[in-house]
Amino acid sequence: MQPFSNKKTIALLKSSVLLDNDEAMNSLYAVMYRKVLHFILKNSGSEQDADDVFQDSLMVLYKLAKRDQLDDVTNIQSYFFSICRNLWYKALKKKQKTTTLTEAHHSLPEAAMQISAMLALEKSDFLDQLLKSLGESCRKVLIYYYYDRLKMKEIMKRMNFSSEQVAKNKKSGCMKKLKELIAANPGFKDLLN
Amino acid sequence: MKEFNEDQMDDYLLGRMKKNEVQVFNDKISKDKAFAQRVQERQVSLKYVEQLGDLDLRDRVKKVHETAMKNLAPEQSFSIIPLLKYAAVIALIVIGGIWFLQKELSSIEVYHKYYEAYALNFGARGSAGEELLEAGGRYYGNQEYENALAQFNAIPLAKSSAKINFAKGISFLETNQFTQANAIFQQLIDQKDPIYEDHARWYLAMSYCKEGKMKEAKILFQIIATKPNSFKQKEAIEILKKI
């Protein structure tokens, strides 16, 4: 696959929700994956680390594009690489901290890791529960509006609503439902982050 | 006092509210506890939507990854003689170096190169407002800026200070709520705060950079560069040469 120009990559990332295609992401994989892999392998990482960092960076890039924060980027590939590099350095720093702790306190990190694993499991369980309780249409409406930042008109088309007002009412109803679900499980607020 | 509906709350939390409205909204948060509580609850709900959105996006990216791994062509090795290879690398470094030194930085590149959150310490004491301050400070130190904001915003106006406002400004900037961040930094500059005026000017410039407003940022860099002993003066001079 040929690399796309700056403008085209950004435009595709921005519109990929609307078009339901992943052209921009595929193009970045074709052009950037090996560079990122080499960088991470040379900097104490593994292939799995590279996969994780690459995917996390794509998510960051997608979100920036949706929030109109890439319009001034002069070179999308260098910019993407700098996101990967920063995420890897952060992960590496975290790994080094854990190593230092392990050396200093043998029993502590194990307990901490168990708690952290339990919290992650609880959080994932809650999100699953939330997904089921919210229902597919509410999940979609909320994600389209708040996460993908789509306009009501677009949501109306995608969800086959009869008018923008119907879409708006649905969004309000779903937010109310979400609020009630969270209120019914106060302990889960601590699982955020 | 002005009332705000849920759509306006969303605009505030998603950083889409107009600058003049943000000030009124912030005032209402600091004066109306019940309203502040509603805003905080709304923020928690949005955070859950963010997590659900992340789940969706992660699935999608994973699928792209799996397809890409199947399609990636095997790596080609160089067949040119080593000497030529080294010469090519050196030439590329020289050309790349010249290009890099001469290239103008975009606003977002300036932001990524020069921005770092300002370290602030908030001591622990006892009363209700100070517990919020301590919690906010702890979140701030852990780079959990949304949580920090929730705590700072709940501190009564009478107990607020320039330092808390400055920390809020940084937190808004970190969470891409530019209108709110800019309003706070501008306020500290306008008030000529003895401690945070210069710092606020630098972070307002950084906020403009992150927002893509290079013209506005440049004016501030020029002030920082020319004001004697200003915070980050050296960096501002350096940036002005590159933009």
Coordinates of C-alpha atoms in Angstrom, one line a residue:
Chain A
M1 CA 0.0 0.0 0.0
Q2 CA 1.3 3.5 -0.9
P3 CA 1.7 6.1 1.8
F4 CA -1.0 8.8 1.8
S5 CA -0.2 12.5 2.0
N6 CA -0.5 14.3 5.3
K7 CA -3.8 15.9 4.5
K8 CA -5.3 12.7 3.1
T9 CA -4.3 10.7 6.2
I10 CA -5.7 13.3 8.6
A11 CA -8.9 13.6 6.5
L12 CA -9.3 9.9 6.4
L13 CA -8.8 9.5 10.1
K14 CA -11.4 12.2 10.7
S15 CA -13.9 10.8 8.4
S16 CA -13.3 7.1 9.1
V17 CA -16.2 6.8 11.4
L18 CA -18.5 8.2 8.7
L19 CA -17.1 6.0 6.0
D20 CA -16.5 2.9 8.1
N21 CA -13.3 2.3 6.5
D22 CA -9.8 1.9 7.9
E23 CA -7.7 3.1 4.9
A24 CA -5.7 5.6 6.9
M25 CA -4.8 3.1 9.6
N26 CA -3.9 0.5 7.0
S27 CA -1.6 3.0 5.3
L28 CA 0.1 3.9 8.5
Y29 CA 0.7 0.2 9.2
A30 CA 2.2 -0.3 5.8
V31 CA 4.6 2.6 6.1
M32 CA 5.3 2.9 9.8
Y33 CA 5.0 -0.5 11.5
R34 CA 8.6 -1.7 10.7
K35 CA 10.1 1.6 11.8
V36 CA 8.3 1.4 15.1
L37 CA 9.2 -2.3 15.5
H38 CA 12.9 -1.6 14.9
F39 CA 12.9 1.4 17.3
I40 CA 11.3 -0.7 20.1
L41 CA 13.5 -3.7 19.6
K42 CA 16.6 -1.5 19.8
N43 CA 15.2 0.1 23.0
S44 CA 14.8 -3.0 25.2
G45 CA 11.4 -4.0 23.9
S46 CA 9.8 -7.0 22.3
E47 CA 7.6 -7.5 19.2
Q48 CA 4.6 -7.7 21.5
D49 CA 5.6 -4.4 23.0
A50 CA 5.8 -2.9 19.5
D51 CA 2.3 -4.3 18.6
D52 CA 0.8 -2.8 21.8
V53 CA 2.5 0.6 21.3
F54 CA 1.5 0.8 17.7
Q55 CA -2.1 0.1 18.5
D56 CA -2.2 2.5 21.4
S57 CA -0.6 5.2 19.2
L58 CA -3.2 4.6 16.5
M59 CA -5.9 5.2 19.1
V60 CA -4.3 8.4 20.2
L61 CA -3.9 9.6 16.6
Y62 CA -7.5 8.8 15.8
K63 CA -8.8 10.7 18.9
L64 CA -6.6 13.7 18.0
A65 CA -8.0 13.7 14.5
K66 CA -11.6 13.5 15.7
R67 CA -11.0 16.5 18.0
D68 CA -9.4 18.6 15.1
Q69 CA -6.0 18.7 16.8
L70 CA -4.0 17.4 13.8
D71 CA -4.7 20.2 11.4
D72 CA -1.4 21.9 11.9
V73 CA 0.8 18.8 11.8
T74 CA 3.3 19.1 8.9
N75 CA 4.4 15.5 8.7
I76 CA 1.9 12.9 9.9
Q77 CA 4.4 10.0 9.8
S78 CA 7.0 11.8 11.9
Y79 CA 4.2 12.9 14.3
F80 CA 2.9 9.4 14.6
F81 CA 6.4 8.1 15.2
S82 CA 6.9 10.6 18.0
I83 CA 3.6 9.4 19.6
C84 CA 4.9 5.8 19.5
R85 CA 8.3 6.9 20.9
N86 CA 6.8 8.8 23.7
L87 CA 4.4 6.0 24.6
W88 CA 7.2 3.5 24.6
Y89 CA 9.4 5.7 26.8
K90 CA 6.5 6.0 29.3
A91 CA 5.9 2.3 29.3
L92 CA 9.7 1.6 29.7
K93 CA 9.8 4.1 32.7
K94 CA 6.8 2.2 34.2
K95 CA 8.6 -1.1 33.7
Q96 CA 11.8 0.2 35.3
K97 CA 9.9 1.5 38.3
T98 CA 8.3 -2.0 38.8
T99 CA 11.7 -3.6 38.5
T100 CA 13.2 -1.3 41.2
L101 CA 10.3 -2.0 43.5
T102 CA 10.7 -5.8 43.0
E103 CA 14.3 -5.5 44.0
A104 CA 13.5 -3.5 47.1
H105 CA 10.4 -5.1 48.4
H106 CA 9.9 -8.7 47.4
S107 CA 6.4 -9.3 48.8
L108 CA 4.9 -5.8 48.0
P109 CA 4.8 -5.8 44.2
E110 CA 3.2 -9.2 44.2
A111 CA 0.3 -8.1 46.4
A112 CA 0.1 -4.8 44.5
M113 CA 0.0 -6.7 41.2
Q114 CA -2.7 -9.0 42.5
I115 CA -4.8 -6.0 43.6
S116 CA -4.2 -4.3 40.3
A117 CA -5.2 -7.5 38.3
M118 CA -8.4 -7.8 40.5
L119 CA -9.2 -4.2 39.8
A120 CA -8.7 -4.6 36.1
L121 CA -10.9 -7.7 36.1
E122 CA -13.6 -5.9 38.1
K123 CA -13.4 -2.9 35.7
S124 CA -13.7 -5.1 32.7
D125 CA -16.6 -7.0 34.3
F126 CA -18.4 -3.7 35.0
L127 CA -17.9 -2.4 31.5
D128 CA -19.3 -5.7 30.2
Q129 CA -22.2 -5.4 32.5
L130 CA -22.7 -1.7 31.5
L131 CA -22.6 -2.7 27.8
K132 CA -25.4 -5.3 28.4
S133 CA -27.5 -3.1 30.6
L134 CA -27.2 0.0 28.3
G135 CA -28.2 -2.0 25.2
E136 CA -26.7 -1.8 21.7
S137 CA -28.6 1.3 20.5
C138 CA -27.8 3.4 23.6
R139 CA -24.1 2.4 23.4
K140 CA -24.0 3.4 19.8
V141 CA -25.7 6.8 20.3
L142 CA -23.5 7.7 23.2
I143 CA -20.3 6.7 21.5
Y144 CA -21.3 8.4 18.2
Y145 CA -22.1 11.7 20.0
Y146 CA -19.5 11.9 22.8
Y147 CA -16.6 9.8 21.5
D148 CA -16.8 10.1 17.8
R149 CA -18.2 13.7 18.1
L150 CA -20.7 13.1 15.3
K151 CA -23.4 15.7 14.7
M152 CA -27.1 14.8 15.5
K153 CA -27.9 14.8 11.8
E154 CA -25.3 12.1 11.1
I155 CA -26.4 10.1 14.1
M156 CA -30.0 10.3 12.8
K157 CA -28.9 8.9 9.4
R158 CA -26.8 6.1 10.9
M159 CA -29.4 5.0 13.4
N160 CA -32.4 5.4 11.0
F161 CA -34.1 7.9 13.4
S162 CA -37.0 9.9 11.9
S163 CA -35.6 13.3 12.9
E164 CA -32.7 15.0 14.7
Q165 CA -35.0 15.6 17.7
V166 CA -35.6 11.9 18.0
A167 CA -31.8 11.3 18.0
K168 CA -31.4 14.1 20.6
N169 CA -34.1 12.6 22.9
K170 CA -32.5 9.2 22.5
K171 CA -29.2 10.6 23.6
S172 CA -30.7 12.3 26.6
G173 CA -32.5 9.1 27.6
C174 CA -29.4 7.0 27.3
M175 CA -27.3 9.4 29.3
K176 CA -30.0 9.2 32.0
K177 CA -29.9 5.4 31.9
L178 CA -26.1 5.5 32.1
K179 CA -26.2 7.8 35.1
E180 CA -28.7 5.5 36.9
L181 CA -26.5 2.5 36.2
I182 CA -23.4 4.2 37.6
A183 CA -25.4 5.5 40.7
A184 CA -26.6 1.9 41.4
N185 CA -22.9 0.8 41.6
P186 CA -21.1 3.6 43.5
G187 CA -18.0 1.5 44.0
F188 CA -17.3 1.4 40.3
K189 CA -16.5 5.1 40.3
D190 CA -13.1 4.1 41.8
L191 CA -12.4 1.8 38.8
L192 CA -12.3 4.7 36.4
N193 CA -8.9 5.7 34.9
Chain B
M1 CA -28.0 33.2 38.7
K2 CA -28.1 31.8 35.1
E3 CA -29.3 28.2 34.7
F4 CA -27.5 25.7 32.4
N5 CA -29.2 22.7 30.8
E6 CA -27.5 19.3 30.1
D7 CA -26.5 20.1 26.6
Q8 CA -24.7 23.2 27.8
M9 CA -23.0 21.0 30.5
D10 CA -21.9 18.7 27.7
D11 CA -20.5 21.7 25.7
Y12 CA -18.6 22.8 28.8
L13 CA -17.2 19.3 29.5
L14 CA -16.3 18.6 25.8
G15 CA -14.6 22.0 25.5
R16 CA -17.1 23.4 23.1
M17 CA -18.5 26.2 25.2
K18 CA -17.9 29.9 24.3
K19 CA -15.2 31.7 26.3
N20 CA -17.6 34.2 27.9
E21 CA -20.0 31.4 28.9
V22 CA -17.2 29.4 30.5
Q23 CA -16.6 32.1 33.0
V24 CA -20.2 32.3 34.0
F25 CA -20.3 28.5 34.2
N26 CA -17.2 28.4 36.4
D27 CA -18.7 31.0 38.7
K28 CA -21.8 28.9 39.0
I29 CA -19.8 25.8 39.9
S30 CA -18.0 27.6 42.6
K31 CA -21.1 29.2 44.1
D32 CA -23.7 26.5 43.6
K33 CA -22.8 23.2 45.3
A34 CA -25.7 21.2 43.9
F35 CA -24.8 22.4 40.4
A36 CA -21.2 21.5 40.9
Q37 CA -22.3 18.0 42.0
R38 CA -24.4 17.6 38.8
V39 CA -21.5 18.7 36.7
Q40 CA -19.2 16.2 38.4
E41 CA -21.7 13.4 37.9
R42 CA -22.0 14.3 34.3
Q43 CA -18.2 14.2 34.0
V44 CA -18.2 10.7 35.5
S45 CA -20.8 9.5 32.9
L46 CA -18.7 11.0 30.1
K47 CA -15.7 9.1 31.4
Y48 CA -17.6 5.9 31.1
V49 CA -18.6 6.7 27.6
E50 CA -15.0 7.4 26.8
Q51 CA -14.1 3.9 28.2
L52 CA -16.8 2.3 26.1
G53 CA -15.6 4.2 23.0
D54 CA -12.0 3.0 23.8
L55 CA -13.2 -0.6 23.9
D56 CA -14.9 -0.2 20.5
L57 CA -11.9 1.5 18.9
R58 CA -9.4 -1.0 20.4
D59 CA -11.4 -3.8 18.8
R60 CA -11.3 -2.0 15.5
V61 CA -7.6 -1.3 15.7
K62 CA -6.9 -5.0 16.6
K63 CA -8.7 -6.1 13.5
V64 CA -6.7 -3.6 11.4
H65 CA -3.5 -5.0 13.1
E66 CA -4.4 -8.6 12.3
T67 CA -5.1 -7.8 8.6
A68 CA -1.9 -5.6 8.4
M69 CA 0.3 -8.4 9.8
K70 CA -1.0 -10.8 7.1
N71 CA -0.4 -8.3 4.4
L72 CA 3.1 -7.0 5.4
A73 CA 5.6 -7.9 2.8
P74 CA 8.8 -9.6 4.1
E75 CA 11.6 -7.3 4.8
Q76 CA 14.1 -6.6 2.1
S77 CA 17.9 -6.6 2.8
F78 CA 20.4 -4.2 1.3
S79 CA 22.6 -5.7 -1.3
I80 CA 24.9 -2.7 -1.9
I81 CA 28.5 -2.9 -0.7
P82 CA 29.0 -1.8 3.0
L83 CA 31.1 1.3 2.1
L84 CA 28.4 2.7 -0.2
K85 CA 25.8 1.9 2.5
Y86 CA 27.7 3.9 5.1
A87 CA 28.3 6.8 2.7
A88 CA 24.6 6.9 1.9
V89 CA 23.7 6.9 5.6
I90 CA 26.1 9.8 6.3
A91 CA 24.8 11.8 3.4
L92 CA 21.3 11.3 4.6
I93 CA 22.2 12.3 8.1
V94 CA 23.8 15.5 6.8
I95 CA 20.9 16.3 4.5
G96 CA 18.4 15.4 7.2
G97 CA 20.3 17.6 9.7
I98 CA 20.3 20.6 7.5
W99 CA 16.6 20.1 6.7
F100 CA 15.8 19.7 10.4
L101 CA 17.7 22.8 11.4
Q102 CA 16.0 24.9 8.7
K103 CA 12.5 23.5 8.9
E104 CA 9.9 25.6 10.6
L105 CA 8.0 24.0 13.5
S106 CA 4.3 23.9 13.5
S107 CA 2.3 24.9 16.6
I108 CA 1.7 21.3 17.7
E109 CA 5.3 20.5 17.2
V110 CA 6.3 23.4 19.4
Y111 CA 3.9 22.1 22.0
H112 CA 5.3 18.6 22.0
K113 CA 8.9 19.8 22.0
Y114 CA 8.6 22.4 24.8
Y115 CA 5.6 21.5 26.9
E116 CA 5.8 19.9 30.3
A117 CA 3.3 20.2 33.2
Y118 CA 4.4 22.5 36.0
A119 CA 5.2 20.6 39.2
L120 CA 3.1 21.9 42.1
N121 CA 3.0 20.7 45.7
F122 CA -0.1 21.0 47.9
G123 CA 0.4 20.2 51.6
A124 CA -2.0 18.1 53.7
R125 CA -3.9 19.8 56.5
G126 CA -7.3 19.3 58.1
S127 CA -10.4 21.4 57.1
A128 CA -12.9 20.5 54.5
G129 CA -11.5 22.7 51.7
E130 CA -8.0 21.6 52.5
E131 CA -8.9 18.0 52.1
L132 CA -10.2 18.7 48.6
L133 CA -7.0 20.6 48.0
E134 CA -4.9 17.8 49.2
A135 CA -6.8 15.2 47.1
G136 CA -6.6 17.5 44.0
G137 CA -2.9 18.0 44.6
R138 CA -2.4 14.3 44.8
Y139 CA -4.3 13.7 41.6
Y140 CA -2.4 16.5 39.9
G141 CA 0.9 15.0 41.0
N142 CA -0.2 11.6 39.6
Q143 CA -1.1 13.3 36.3
E144 CA -4.8 12.4 36.8
Y145 CA -6.0 15.8 35.6
E146 CA -9.7 15.1 35.3
N147 CA -9.9 13.8 38.9
A148 CA -7.7 16.8 40.0
L149 CA -10.2 19.2 38.3
A150 CA -13.2 17.6 40.0
Q151 CA -11.5 18.2 43.4
F152 CA -10.2 21.7 42.7
N153 CA -13.6 22.8 41.3
A154 CA -15.3 21.7 44.5
I155 CA -13.1 24.0 46.6
P156 CA -15.2 26.9 47.9
L157 CA -14.4 30.2 46.1
A158 CA -13.3 31.8 49.4
K159 CA -10.6 29.2 49.8
S160 CA -9.4 29.4 46.3
S161 CA -6.0 30.9 45.4
A162 CA -3.8 31.8 42.4
K163 CA -1.9 28.5 42.9
I164 CA -5.2 26.5 42.7
N165 CA -6.3 28.4 39.7
F166 CA -3.0 27.9 38.0
A167 CA -3.2 24.1 38.7
K168 CA -6.7 24.2 37.3
G169 CA -5.4 25.9 34.2
I170 CA -2.7 23.2 33.7
S171 CA -5.3 20.5 34.3
F172 CA -7.7 22.0 31.7
L173 CA -4.9 22.3 29.2
E174 CA -3.9 18.6 29.8
T175 CA -7.5 17.5 29.2
N176 CA -7.8 19.7 26.1
Q177 CA -10.3 22.0 27.6
F178 CA -8.7 25.0 26.0
T179 CA -11.3 27.7 26.5
Q180 CA -11.3 27.1 30.3
A181 CA -7.5 26.8 30.4
N182 CA -7.0 30.0 28.4
A183 CA -9.5 32.0 30.6
I184 CA -7.6 31.0 33.8
F185 CA -4.2 31.8 32.4
Q186 CA -5.4 35.1 31.0
Q187 CA -7.0 36.0 34.3
L188 CA -3.6 35.4 36.1
I189 CA -1.9 37.6 33.6
D190 CA -4.5 40.4 33.8
Q191 CA -4.3 40.3 37.6
K192 CA -0.4 40.6 37.3
D193 CA -0.2 37.8 39.9
P194 CA 3.2 38.2 41.6
I195 CA 4.0 34.5 41.4
Y196 CA 2.1 33.0 38.5
E197 CA 1.9 35.9 35.9
D198 CA 4.9 34.8 33.9
H199 CA 4.2 31.1 34.3
A200 CA 0.6 31.7 33.1
R201 CA 1.9 33.5 30.0
W202 CA 4.1 30.6 29.0
Y203 CA 1.3 28.1 29.6
L204 CA -1.2 30.2 27.7
A205 CA 1.2 30.2 24.8
M206 CA 1.6 26.4 25.1
S207 CA -2.2 26.1 25.2
Y208 CA -2.5 28.2 22.0
C209 CA 0.1 26.0 20.4
K210 CA -1.7 22.8 21.3
E211 CA -4.9 24.4 20.0
G212 CA -3.2 25.3 16.7
K213 CA -3.3 29.0 17.2
M214 CA 0.3 29.9 16.4
K215 CA -0.5 33.6 15.7
E216 CA -1.7 34.1 19.3
A217 CA 1.1 32.0 20.7
K218 CA 3.7 34.0 18.8
I219 CA 2.6 37.3 20.4
L220 CA 3.1 35.7 23.9
F221 CA 6.5 34.2 23.0
Q222 CA 7.6 37.7 21.9
I223 CA 6.6 39.1 25.3
I224 CA 8.3 36.3 27.2
A225 CA 11.5 36.7 25.0
T226 CA 11.7 40.4 25.7
K227 CA 10.6 40.6 29.3
P228 CA 13.6 40.6 31.7
N229 CA 14.1 37.4 33.7
S230 CA 10.8 36.0 32.4
F231 CA 9.9 32.3 33.0
K232 CA 11.1 30.2 30.0
Q233 CA 12.7 33.2 28.3
K234 CA 15.5 31.1 26.7
E235 CA 12.9 28.7 25.3
A236 CA 10.8 31.5 23.9
I237 CA 13.8 33.0 22.1
E238 CA 14.6 29.6 20.7
I239 CA 11.0 29.0 19.5
L240 CA 10.8 32.4 17.8
K241 CA 13.8 31.4 15.7
K242 CA 12.0 28.2 14.6
I243 CA 8.5 29.4 13.8

